[in-house]
CSV table of C-alpha atoms in Angstrom, one decimal:
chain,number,residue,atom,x,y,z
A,1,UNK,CA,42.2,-48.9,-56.3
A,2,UNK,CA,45.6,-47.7,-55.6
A,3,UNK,CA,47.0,-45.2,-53.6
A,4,UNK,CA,45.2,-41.8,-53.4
A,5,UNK,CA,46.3,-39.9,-56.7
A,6,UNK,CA,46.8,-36.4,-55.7
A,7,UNK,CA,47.2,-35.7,-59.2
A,8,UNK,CA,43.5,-36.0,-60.1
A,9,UNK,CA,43.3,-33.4,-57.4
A,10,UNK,CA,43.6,-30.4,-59.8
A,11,UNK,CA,44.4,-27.0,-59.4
A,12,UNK,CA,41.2,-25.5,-58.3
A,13,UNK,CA,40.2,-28.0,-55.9
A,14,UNK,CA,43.4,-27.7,-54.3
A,15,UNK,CA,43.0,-24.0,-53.7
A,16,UNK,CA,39.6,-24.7,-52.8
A,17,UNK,CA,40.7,-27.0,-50.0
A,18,UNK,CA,43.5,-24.1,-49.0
A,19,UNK,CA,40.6,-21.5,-48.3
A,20,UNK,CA,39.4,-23.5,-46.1
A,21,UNK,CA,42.7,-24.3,-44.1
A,22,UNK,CA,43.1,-21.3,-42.3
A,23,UNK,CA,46.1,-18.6,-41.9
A,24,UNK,CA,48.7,-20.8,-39.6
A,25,UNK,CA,48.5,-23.8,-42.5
A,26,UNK,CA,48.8,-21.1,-45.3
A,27,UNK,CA,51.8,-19.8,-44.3
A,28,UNK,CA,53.2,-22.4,-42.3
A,29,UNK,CA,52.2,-25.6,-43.7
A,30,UNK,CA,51.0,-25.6,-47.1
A,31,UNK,CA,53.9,-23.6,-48.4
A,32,UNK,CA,56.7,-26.8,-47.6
A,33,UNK,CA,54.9,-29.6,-48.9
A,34,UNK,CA,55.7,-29.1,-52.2
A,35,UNK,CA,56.6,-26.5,-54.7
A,36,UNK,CA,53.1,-26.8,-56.2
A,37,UNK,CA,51.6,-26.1,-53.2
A,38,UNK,CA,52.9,-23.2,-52.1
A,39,UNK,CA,52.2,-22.0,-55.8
A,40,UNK,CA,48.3,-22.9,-54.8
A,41,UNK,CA,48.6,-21.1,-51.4
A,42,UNK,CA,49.8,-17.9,-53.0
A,43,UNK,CA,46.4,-18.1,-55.1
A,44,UNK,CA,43.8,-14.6,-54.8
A,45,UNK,CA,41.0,-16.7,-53.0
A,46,UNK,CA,43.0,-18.0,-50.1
A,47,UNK,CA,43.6,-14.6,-49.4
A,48,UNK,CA,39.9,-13.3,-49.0
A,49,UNK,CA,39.9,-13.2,-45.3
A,50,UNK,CA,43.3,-11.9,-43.7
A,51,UNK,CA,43.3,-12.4,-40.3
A,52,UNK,CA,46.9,-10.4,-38.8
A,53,UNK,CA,45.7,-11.3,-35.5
A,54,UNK,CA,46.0,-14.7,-35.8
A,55,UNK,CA,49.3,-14.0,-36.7
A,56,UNK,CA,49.9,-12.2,-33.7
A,57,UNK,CA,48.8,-15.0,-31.6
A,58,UNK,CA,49.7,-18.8,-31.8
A,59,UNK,CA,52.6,-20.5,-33.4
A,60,UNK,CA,53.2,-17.9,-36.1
A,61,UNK,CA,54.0,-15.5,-33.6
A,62,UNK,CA,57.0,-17.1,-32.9
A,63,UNK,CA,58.3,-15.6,-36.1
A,64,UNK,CA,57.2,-12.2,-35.7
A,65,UNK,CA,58.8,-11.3,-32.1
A,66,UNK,CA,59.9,-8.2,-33.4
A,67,UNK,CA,56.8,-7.4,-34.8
A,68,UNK,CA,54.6,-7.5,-38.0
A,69,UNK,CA,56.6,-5.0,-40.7
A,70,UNK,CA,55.1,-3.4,-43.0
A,71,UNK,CA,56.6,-5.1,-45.9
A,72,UNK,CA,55.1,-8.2,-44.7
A,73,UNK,CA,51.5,-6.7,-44.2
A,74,UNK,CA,51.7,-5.4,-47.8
A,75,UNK,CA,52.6,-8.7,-49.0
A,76,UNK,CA,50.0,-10.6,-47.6
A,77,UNK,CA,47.6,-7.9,-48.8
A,78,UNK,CA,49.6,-8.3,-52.5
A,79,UNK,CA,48.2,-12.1,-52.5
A,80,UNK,CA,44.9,-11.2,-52.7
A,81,UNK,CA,45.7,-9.1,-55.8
A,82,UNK,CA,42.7,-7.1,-54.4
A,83,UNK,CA,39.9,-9.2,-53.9
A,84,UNK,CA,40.4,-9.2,-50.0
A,85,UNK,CA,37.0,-9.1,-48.4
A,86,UNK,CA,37.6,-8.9,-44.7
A,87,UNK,CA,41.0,-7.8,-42.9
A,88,UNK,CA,41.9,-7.6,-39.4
A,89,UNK,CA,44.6,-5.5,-38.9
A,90,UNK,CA,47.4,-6.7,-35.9
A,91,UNK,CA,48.0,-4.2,-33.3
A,92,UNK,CA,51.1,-3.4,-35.0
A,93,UNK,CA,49.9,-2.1,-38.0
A,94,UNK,CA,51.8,1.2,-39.0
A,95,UNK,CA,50.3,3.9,-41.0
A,96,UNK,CA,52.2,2.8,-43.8
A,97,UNK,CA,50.3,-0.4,-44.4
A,98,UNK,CA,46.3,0.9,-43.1
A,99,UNK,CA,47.2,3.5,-46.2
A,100,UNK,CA,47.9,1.0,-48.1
A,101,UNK,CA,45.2,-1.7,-47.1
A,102,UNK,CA,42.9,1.2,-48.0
A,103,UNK,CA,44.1,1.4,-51.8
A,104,UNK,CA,44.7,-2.0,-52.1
A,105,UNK,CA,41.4,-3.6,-51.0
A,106,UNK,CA,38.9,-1.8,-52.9
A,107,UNK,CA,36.3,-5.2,-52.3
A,108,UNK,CA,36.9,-4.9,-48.7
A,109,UNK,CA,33.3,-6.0,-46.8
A,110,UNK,CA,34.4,-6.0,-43.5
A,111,UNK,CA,37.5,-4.4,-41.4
A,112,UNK,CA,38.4,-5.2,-38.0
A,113,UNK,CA,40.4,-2.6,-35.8
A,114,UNK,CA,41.6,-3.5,-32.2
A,115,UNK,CA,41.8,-1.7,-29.4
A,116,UNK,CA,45.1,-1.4,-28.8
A,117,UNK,CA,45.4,-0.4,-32.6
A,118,UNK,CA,42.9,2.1,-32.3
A,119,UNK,CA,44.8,3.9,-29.3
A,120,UNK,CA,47.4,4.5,-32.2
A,121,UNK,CA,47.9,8.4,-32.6
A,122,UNK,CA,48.3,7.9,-36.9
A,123,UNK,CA,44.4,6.4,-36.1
A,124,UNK,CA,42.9,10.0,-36.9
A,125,UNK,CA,43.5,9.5,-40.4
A,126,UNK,CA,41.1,6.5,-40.7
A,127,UNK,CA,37.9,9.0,-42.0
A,128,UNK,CA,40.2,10.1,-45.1
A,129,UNK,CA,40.5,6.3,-46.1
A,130,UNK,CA,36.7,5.2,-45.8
A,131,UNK,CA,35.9,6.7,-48.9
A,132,UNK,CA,38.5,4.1,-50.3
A,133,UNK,CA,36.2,0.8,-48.8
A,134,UNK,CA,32.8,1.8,-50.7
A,135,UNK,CA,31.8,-1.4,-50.3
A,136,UNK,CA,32.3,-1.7,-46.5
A,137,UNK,CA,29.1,-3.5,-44.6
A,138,UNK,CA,31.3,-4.1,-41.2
A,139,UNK,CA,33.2,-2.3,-38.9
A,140,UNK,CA,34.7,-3.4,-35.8
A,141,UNK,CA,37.1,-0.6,-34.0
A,142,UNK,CA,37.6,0.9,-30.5
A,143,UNK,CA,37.7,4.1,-28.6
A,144,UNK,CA,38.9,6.3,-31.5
A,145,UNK,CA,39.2,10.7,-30.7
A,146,UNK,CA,37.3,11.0,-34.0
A,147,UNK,CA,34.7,8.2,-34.5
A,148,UNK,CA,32.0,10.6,-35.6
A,149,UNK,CA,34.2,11.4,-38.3
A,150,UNK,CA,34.4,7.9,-39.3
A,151,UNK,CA,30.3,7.3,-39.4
A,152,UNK,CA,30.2,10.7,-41.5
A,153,UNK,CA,32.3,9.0,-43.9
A,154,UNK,CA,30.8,5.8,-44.0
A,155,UNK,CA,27.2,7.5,-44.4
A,156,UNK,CA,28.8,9.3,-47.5
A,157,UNK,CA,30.6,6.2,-49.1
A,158,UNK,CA,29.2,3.0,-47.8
A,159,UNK,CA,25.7,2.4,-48.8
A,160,UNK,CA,25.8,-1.5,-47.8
A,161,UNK,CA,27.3,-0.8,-44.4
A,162,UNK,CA,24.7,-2.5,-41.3
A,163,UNK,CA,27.1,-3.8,-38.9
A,164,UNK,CA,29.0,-1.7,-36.1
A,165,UNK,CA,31.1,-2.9,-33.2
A,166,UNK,CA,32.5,-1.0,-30.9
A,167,UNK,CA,32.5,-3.0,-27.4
A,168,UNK,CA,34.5,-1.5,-25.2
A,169,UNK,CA,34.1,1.6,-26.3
A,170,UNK,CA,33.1,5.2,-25.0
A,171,UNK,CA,30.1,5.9,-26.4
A,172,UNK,CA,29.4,9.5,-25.4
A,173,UNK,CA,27.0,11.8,-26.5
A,174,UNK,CA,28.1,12.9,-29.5
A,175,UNK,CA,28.9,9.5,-30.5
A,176,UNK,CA,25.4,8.1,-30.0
A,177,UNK,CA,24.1,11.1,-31.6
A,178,UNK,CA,26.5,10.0,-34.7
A,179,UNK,CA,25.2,6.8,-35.0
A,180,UNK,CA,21.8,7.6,-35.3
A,181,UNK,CA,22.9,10.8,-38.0
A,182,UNK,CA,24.6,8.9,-40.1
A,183,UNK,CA,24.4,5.2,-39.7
A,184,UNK,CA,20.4,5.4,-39.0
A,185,UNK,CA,19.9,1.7,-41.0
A,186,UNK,CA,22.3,-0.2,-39.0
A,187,UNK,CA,20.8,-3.6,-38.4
A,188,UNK,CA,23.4,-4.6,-36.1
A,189,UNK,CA,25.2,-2.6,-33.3
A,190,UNK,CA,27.5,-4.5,-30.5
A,191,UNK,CA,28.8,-2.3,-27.9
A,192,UNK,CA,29.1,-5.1,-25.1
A,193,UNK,CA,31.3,-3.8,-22.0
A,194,UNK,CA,30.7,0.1,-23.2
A,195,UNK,CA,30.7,3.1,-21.3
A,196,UNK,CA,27.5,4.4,-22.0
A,197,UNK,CA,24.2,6.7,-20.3
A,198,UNK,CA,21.1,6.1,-20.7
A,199,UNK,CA,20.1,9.1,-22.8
A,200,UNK,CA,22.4,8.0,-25.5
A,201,UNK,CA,20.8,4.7,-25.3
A,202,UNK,CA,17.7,6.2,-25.4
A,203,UNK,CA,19.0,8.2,-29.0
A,204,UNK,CA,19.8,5.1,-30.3
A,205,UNK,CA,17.1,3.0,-29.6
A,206,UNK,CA,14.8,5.9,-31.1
A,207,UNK,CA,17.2,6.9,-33.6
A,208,UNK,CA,17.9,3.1,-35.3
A,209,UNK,CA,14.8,1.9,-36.0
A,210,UNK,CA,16.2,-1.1,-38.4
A,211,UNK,CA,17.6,-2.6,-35.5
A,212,UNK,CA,17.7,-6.6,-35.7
A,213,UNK,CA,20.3,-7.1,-33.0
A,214,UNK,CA,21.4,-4.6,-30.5
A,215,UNK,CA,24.5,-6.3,-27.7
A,216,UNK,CA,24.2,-3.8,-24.8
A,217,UNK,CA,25.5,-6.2,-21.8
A,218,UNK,CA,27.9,-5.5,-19.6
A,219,UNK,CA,27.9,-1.7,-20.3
A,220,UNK,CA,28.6,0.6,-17.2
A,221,UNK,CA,26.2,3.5,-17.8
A,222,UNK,CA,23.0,2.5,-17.2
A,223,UNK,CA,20.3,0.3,-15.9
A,224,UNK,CA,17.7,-1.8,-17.9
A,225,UNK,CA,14.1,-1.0,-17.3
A,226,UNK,CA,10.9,-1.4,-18.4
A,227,UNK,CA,11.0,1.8,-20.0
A,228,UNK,CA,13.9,0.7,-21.6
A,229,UNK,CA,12.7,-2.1,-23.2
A,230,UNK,CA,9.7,-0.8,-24.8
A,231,UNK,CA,11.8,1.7,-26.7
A,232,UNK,CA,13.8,-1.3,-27.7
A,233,UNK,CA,10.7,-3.7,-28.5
A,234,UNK,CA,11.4,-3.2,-32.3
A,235,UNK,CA,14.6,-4.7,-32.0
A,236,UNK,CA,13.9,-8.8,-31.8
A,237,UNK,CA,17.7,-9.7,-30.0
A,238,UNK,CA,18.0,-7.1,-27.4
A,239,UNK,CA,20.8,-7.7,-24.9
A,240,UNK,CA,21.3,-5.7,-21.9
A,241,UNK,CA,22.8,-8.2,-18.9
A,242,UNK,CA,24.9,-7.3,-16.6
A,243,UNK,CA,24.5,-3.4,-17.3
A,244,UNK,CA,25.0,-1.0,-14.7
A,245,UNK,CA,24.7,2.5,-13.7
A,246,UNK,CA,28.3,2.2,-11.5
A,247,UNK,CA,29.7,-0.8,-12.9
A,248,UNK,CA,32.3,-2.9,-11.0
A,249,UNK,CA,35.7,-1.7,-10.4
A,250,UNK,CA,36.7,-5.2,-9.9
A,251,UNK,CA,36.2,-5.9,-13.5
A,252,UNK,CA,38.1,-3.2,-14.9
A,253,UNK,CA,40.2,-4.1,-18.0
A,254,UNK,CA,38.2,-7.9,-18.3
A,255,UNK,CA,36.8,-8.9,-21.3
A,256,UNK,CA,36.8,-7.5,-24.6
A,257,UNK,CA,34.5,-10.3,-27.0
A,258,UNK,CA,36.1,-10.6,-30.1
A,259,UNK,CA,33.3,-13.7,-30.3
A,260,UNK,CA,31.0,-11.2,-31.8
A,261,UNK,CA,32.9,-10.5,-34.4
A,262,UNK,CA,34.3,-13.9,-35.4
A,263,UNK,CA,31.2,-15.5,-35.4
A,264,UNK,CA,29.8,-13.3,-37.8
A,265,UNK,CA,32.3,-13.2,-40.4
A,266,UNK,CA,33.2,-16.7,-40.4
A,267,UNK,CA,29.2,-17.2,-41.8
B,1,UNK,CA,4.1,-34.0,-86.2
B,2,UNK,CA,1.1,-34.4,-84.0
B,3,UNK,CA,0.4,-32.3,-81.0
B,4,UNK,CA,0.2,-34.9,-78.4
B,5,UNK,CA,3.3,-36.6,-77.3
B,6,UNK,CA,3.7,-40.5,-76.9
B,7,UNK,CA,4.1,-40.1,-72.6
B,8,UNK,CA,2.7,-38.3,-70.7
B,9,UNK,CA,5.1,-36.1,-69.4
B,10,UNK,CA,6.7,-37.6,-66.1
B,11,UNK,CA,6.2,-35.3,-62.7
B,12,UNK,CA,9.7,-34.3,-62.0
B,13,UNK,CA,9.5,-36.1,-58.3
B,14,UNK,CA,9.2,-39.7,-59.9
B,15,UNK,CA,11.2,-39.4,-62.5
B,16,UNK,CA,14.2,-41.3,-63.4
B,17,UNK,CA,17.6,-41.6,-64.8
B,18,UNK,CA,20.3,-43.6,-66.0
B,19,UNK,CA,24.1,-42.7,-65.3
B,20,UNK,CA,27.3,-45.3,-66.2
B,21,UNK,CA,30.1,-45.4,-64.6
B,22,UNK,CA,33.6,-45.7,-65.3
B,23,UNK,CA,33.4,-49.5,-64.0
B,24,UNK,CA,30.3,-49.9,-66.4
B,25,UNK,CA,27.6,-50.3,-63.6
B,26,UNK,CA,24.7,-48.7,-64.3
B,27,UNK,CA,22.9,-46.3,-61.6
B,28,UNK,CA,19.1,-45.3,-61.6
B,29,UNK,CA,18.8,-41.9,-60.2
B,30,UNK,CA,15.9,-39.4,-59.2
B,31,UNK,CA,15.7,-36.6,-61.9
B,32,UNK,CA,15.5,-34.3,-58.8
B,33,UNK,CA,19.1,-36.2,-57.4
B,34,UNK,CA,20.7,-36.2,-60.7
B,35,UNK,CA,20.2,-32.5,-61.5
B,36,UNK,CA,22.6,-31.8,-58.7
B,37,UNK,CA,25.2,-33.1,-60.8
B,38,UNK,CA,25.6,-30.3,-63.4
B,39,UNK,CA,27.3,-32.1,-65.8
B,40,UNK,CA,24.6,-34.5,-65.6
B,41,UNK,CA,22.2,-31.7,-66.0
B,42,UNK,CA,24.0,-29.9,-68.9
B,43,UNK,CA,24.5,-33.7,-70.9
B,44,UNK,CA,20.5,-34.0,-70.1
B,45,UNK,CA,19.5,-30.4,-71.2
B,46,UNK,CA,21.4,-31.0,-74.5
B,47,UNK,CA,19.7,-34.2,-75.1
B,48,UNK,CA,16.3,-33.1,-74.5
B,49,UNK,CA,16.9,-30.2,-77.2
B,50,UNK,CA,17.4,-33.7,-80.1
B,51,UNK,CA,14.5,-35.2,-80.6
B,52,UNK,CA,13.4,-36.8,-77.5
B,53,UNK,CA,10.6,-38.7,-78.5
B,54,UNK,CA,12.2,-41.1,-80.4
B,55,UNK,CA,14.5,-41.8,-78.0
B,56,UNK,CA,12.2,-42.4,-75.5
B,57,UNK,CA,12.1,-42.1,-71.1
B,58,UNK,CA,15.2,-43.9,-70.6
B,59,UNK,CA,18.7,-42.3,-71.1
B,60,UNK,CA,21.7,-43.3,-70.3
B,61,UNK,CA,24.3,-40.8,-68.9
B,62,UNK,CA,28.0,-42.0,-69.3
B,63,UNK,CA,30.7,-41.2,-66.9
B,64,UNK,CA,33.6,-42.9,-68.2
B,65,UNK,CA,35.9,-40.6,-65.0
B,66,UNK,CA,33.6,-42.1,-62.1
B,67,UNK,CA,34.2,-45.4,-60.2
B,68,UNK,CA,30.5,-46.9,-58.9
B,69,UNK,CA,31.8,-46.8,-55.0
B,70,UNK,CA,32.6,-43.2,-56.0
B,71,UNK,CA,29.0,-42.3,-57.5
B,72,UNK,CA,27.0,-44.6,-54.8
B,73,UNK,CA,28.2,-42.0,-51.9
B,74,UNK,CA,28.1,-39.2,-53.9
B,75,UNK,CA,24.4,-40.2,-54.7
B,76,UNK,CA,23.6,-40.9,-50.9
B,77,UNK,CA,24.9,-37.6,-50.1
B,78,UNK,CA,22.8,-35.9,-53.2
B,79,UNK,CA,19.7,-37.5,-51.6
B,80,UNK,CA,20.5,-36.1,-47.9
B,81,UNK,CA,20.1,-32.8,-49.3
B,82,UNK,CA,17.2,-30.6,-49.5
B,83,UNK,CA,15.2,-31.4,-52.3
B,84,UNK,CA,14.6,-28.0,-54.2
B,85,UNK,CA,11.1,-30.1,-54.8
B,86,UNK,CA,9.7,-31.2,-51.9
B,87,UNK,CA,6.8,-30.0,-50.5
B,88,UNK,CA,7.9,-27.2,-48.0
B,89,UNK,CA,8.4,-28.8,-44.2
B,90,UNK,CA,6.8,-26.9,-41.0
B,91,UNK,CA,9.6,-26.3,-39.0
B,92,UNK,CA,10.0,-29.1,-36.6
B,93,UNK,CA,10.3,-31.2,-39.8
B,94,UNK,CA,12.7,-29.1,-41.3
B,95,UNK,CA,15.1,-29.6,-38.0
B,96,UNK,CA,15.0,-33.1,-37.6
B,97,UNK,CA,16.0,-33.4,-41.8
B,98,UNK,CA,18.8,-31.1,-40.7
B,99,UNK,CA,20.1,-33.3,-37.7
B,100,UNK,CA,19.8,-36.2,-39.6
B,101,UNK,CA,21.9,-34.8,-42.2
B,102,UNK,CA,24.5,-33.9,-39.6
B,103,UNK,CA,24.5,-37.2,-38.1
B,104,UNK,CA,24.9,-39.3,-41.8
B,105,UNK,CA,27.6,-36.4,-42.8
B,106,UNK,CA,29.6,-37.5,-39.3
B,107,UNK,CA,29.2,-40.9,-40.5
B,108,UNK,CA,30.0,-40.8,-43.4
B,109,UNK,CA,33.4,-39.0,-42.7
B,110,UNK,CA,34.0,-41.3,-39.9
B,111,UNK,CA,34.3,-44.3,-42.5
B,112,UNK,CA,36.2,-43.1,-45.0
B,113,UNK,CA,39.4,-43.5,-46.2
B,114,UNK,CA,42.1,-40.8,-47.2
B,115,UNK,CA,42.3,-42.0,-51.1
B,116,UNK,CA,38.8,-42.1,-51.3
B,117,UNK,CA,37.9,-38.2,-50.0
B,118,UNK,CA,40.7,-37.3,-52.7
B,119,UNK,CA,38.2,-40.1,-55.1
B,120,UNK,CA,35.1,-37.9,-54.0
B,121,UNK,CA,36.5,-34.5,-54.6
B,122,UNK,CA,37.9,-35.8,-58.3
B,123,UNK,CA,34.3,-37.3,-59.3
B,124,UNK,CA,32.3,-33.9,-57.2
B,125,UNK,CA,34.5,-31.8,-59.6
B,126,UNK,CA,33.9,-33.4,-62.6
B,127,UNK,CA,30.5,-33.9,-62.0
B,128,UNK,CA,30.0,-30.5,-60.7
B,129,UNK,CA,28.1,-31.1,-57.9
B,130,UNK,CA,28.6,-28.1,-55.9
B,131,UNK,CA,27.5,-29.0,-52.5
B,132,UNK,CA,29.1,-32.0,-52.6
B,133,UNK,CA,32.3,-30.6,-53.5
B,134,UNK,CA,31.6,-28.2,-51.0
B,135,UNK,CA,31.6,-30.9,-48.5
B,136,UNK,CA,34.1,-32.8,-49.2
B,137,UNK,CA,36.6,-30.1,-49.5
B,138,UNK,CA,35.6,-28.9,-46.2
B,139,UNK,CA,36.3,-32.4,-45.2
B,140,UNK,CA,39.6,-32.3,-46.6
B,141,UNK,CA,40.7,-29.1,-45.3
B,142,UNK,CA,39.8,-29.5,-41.7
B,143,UNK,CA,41.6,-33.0,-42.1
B,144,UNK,CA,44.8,-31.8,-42.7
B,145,UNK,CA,44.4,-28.6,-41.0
B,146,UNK,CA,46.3,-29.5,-37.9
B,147,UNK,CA,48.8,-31.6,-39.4
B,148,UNK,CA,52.6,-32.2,-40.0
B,149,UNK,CA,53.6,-30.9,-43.6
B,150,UNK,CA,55.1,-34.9,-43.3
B,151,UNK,CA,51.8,-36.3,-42.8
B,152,UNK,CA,50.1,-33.9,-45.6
B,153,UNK,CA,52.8,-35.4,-47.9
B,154,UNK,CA,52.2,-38.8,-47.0
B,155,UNK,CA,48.6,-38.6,-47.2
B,156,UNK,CA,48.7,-37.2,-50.9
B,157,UNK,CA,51.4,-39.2,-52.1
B,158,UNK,CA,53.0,-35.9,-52.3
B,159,UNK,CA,57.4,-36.2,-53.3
B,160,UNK,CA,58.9,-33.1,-51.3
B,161,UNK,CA,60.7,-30.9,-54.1
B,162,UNK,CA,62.6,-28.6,-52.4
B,163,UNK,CA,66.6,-28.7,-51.9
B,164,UNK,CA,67.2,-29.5,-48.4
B,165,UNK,CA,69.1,-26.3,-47.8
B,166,UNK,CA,65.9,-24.4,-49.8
B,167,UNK,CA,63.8,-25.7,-47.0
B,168,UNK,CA,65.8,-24.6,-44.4
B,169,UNK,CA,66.4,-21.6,-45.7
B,170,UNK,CA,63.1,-20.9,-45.9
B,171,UNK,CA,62.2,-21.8,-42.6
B,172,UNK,CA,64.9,-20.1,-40.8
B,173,UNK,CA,64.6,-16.6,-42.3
B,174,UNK,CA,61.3,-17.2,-43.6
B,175,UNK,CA,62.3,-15.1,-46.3
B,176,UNK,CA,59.6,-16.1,-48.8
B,177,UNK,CA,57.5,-14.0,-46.6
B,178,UNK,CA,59.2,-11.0,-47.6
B,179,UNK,CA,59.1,-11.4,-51.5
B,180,UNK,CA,57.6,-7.9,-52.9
B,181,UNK,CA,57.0,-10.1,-56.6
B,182,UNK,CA,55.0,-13.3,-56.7
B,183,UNK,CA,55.8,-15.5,-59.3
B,184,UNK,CA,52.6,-15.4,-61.6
């Protein structure tokens, strides 16, 4: 046989193969082998899962030092001719392009929001756009002034939603009490390294009785007990090391696991 | 016509089938293997609609656009996978199938050469043998994931079309990036 024939590699197989290849090799590497190729890495599927952060990060940020524009995030989102499923917004998202991720990704399944994004002050206008993700299942975000807000919303629009992260997060009160209003069927709830009391944990383990996987480790707020853990008995992947009442001022500022998150989309 | 056909009818676990390949060799296949391939399936699902009595238990399924080295792995990988069949497997059972799998799948990508993954994926598509394409094109991604735009040419026998001064361009002000239109 002779050479390979990358002719007889048609069209679809090629942008199969390019869904697969990962952000970096989209925009960086498949684009300059050949005219065709960048024609197949411009196709909707490669463009299901838009990970900004990875943008932000690694080689490709070497062409972004002055930041992501916005003209950029609503070109990427453009590709996807609004079949994006999952989106995680870079920590220099402007207001600009979260309004318009929210009316151009009607499919979107799952959103990511960091930290450092969610410390943004445009941030309180995230409830207003939920209604625009109805089929939304999970949420990753961070200390936001109005997160209650956002569960309300998501109660009202999102009836596939069971996933919430919010590790690192202050989960206060009114917070847990939110949770278990409007998101009472979650199925899975990460709050690893979480500032959180044990009467809110107490809500939620009484409050979320669908729980399949609660992530409750390294929160400052609270000790495990036996009491504890025969409210959370239902719940068969229940993780509470490393919680404390005082936590460790040493560790300040460690951490955050975006493991939790990747892991789970990526199935 | 008389109620009772000629053959018993065949339990689905034993029998067989006949595909041709481009290179005229002829392969003997497990029903349960073969159904994998749809095309195979949709060629067989058609033929058993003409009157299969008078043609008998043994059909031969052509495929004039796959080479015999091509079909033997695609074959062996068909027969790795679950059986939709088979008798259901406690657990334990059910793990050691698994690592098996994983161990001939590493093996079987450790052996092969570049032309023949683009061979598979050609024959997988044509065939439409989803899990096999599935594979392979998973195979083929993570290969050139990491590599030089130079090597991804190379590999594919791929002629660089761009103006010199287009790629350049492009890669100093990675203007492309900024296009508002894509060309449909």
């Amino acid at each position: 046989m002779s050479g390979p024939k990358w002719e007889d590699l048609n069209m679809d197989c090629l942008v199969n193969v390019l869904t697969r290849v990962g952000i970096e090799s989209l925009l960086l590497g498949a684009p300059f082998v050949c005219q065709s190729w960048y024609k197949a890495s411009l196709h909707p599927s490669c463009w299901q899962i838009i990970n900004f952060q990875k943008i932000e990060s690694g080689p490709l940020s070497w062409y972004f030092y002055d930041g992501i524009t916005t003209e950029f995030i609503k070109s990427i989102i453009n590709r996807s001719r609004g079949n994006a499923t999952e989106v995680w917004l870079p920590d220099d998202c402007s207001e600009e392009a979260l309004i318009y991720i929210a009316d151009e990704c009607p499919a979107l399944k799952a959103l990511y929001l960091s930290d450092i994004l969610c410390y943004r002050d445009f941030m309180v206008i995230l409830p207003e756009l939920i209604s625009k993700w109805k089929n939304l299942e999970l949420l990753r975000l961070g200390s936001l002034s109005n997160m209650e807000e956002v569960f309300e919303e998501i109660n009202c629009h999102c009836k596939n939603f069971y996933w919430l992260c919010a590790s690192g997060a202050d989960i206060e009160r009114d917070t847990a009490s939110a949770i278990v209003t409007f998101l009472p069927k979650i199925t899975h709830l990460y709050m690893r390294n979480a500032n959180i009391d044990r009467e809110s944990l107490e809500m939620i383990l009484q409050g979320c009785e669908e729980l399949v996987l609660l992530d409750a480790r390294d929160c400052v707020g609270y000790e495990c007990d036996d009491q504890l853990l025969k409210l959370a008995s239902h719940i068969s992947n229940f993780q509470h090391e490393g919680s404390s009442l005082f936590g460790d001022e040493d560790e300040w500022g460690e951490h955050i696991s975006l493991d939790s998150f990747d892991g789970i989309l990526s199935e | 016509m008389s109620n009772t056909s000629e053959n018993p009818k065949p339990s689905s676990s034993s029998a067989k089938m006949t595909l041709k390949t481009s290179d005229n060799e002829l392969f003997e296949v497990e029903e349960a293997v073969a159904m994998k391939f749809c095309t195979v399936k949709q060629y067989f699902e058609d033929e058993k609609d003409s009157d299969v009595a008078a043609r008998g238990s043994t059909t031969v399924i052509p495929l004039p656009n796959v080479h015999s080295a091509v079909l033997a792995t695609l074959i062996s990988y068909g027969k790795k996978l679950p059986q939709s069949n088979a008798v259901a497997d406690n657990h334990e059972e059910e793990e050691t199938k698994k690592k098996e799998r994983k161990k001939y799948e590493q093996g079987l990508l450790k052996n092969l050469m570049p032309g023949e993954l683009l061979d598979l994926i050609s024959a997988a598509n044509y065939l439409d043998f989803k899990e096999g394409l599935e594979f392979f094109n998973q195979a083929l991604a993570d290969h050139i994931q990491n590599k030089s735009v130079e090597y991804v040419r190379k590999f594919f026998g791929i002629k660089n079309d761009y103006e010199p001064h287009e790629e350049e361009k492009y890669r100093e002000e990675y203007a492309w990036a900024f296009e508002g239109v894509d060309e449909d």
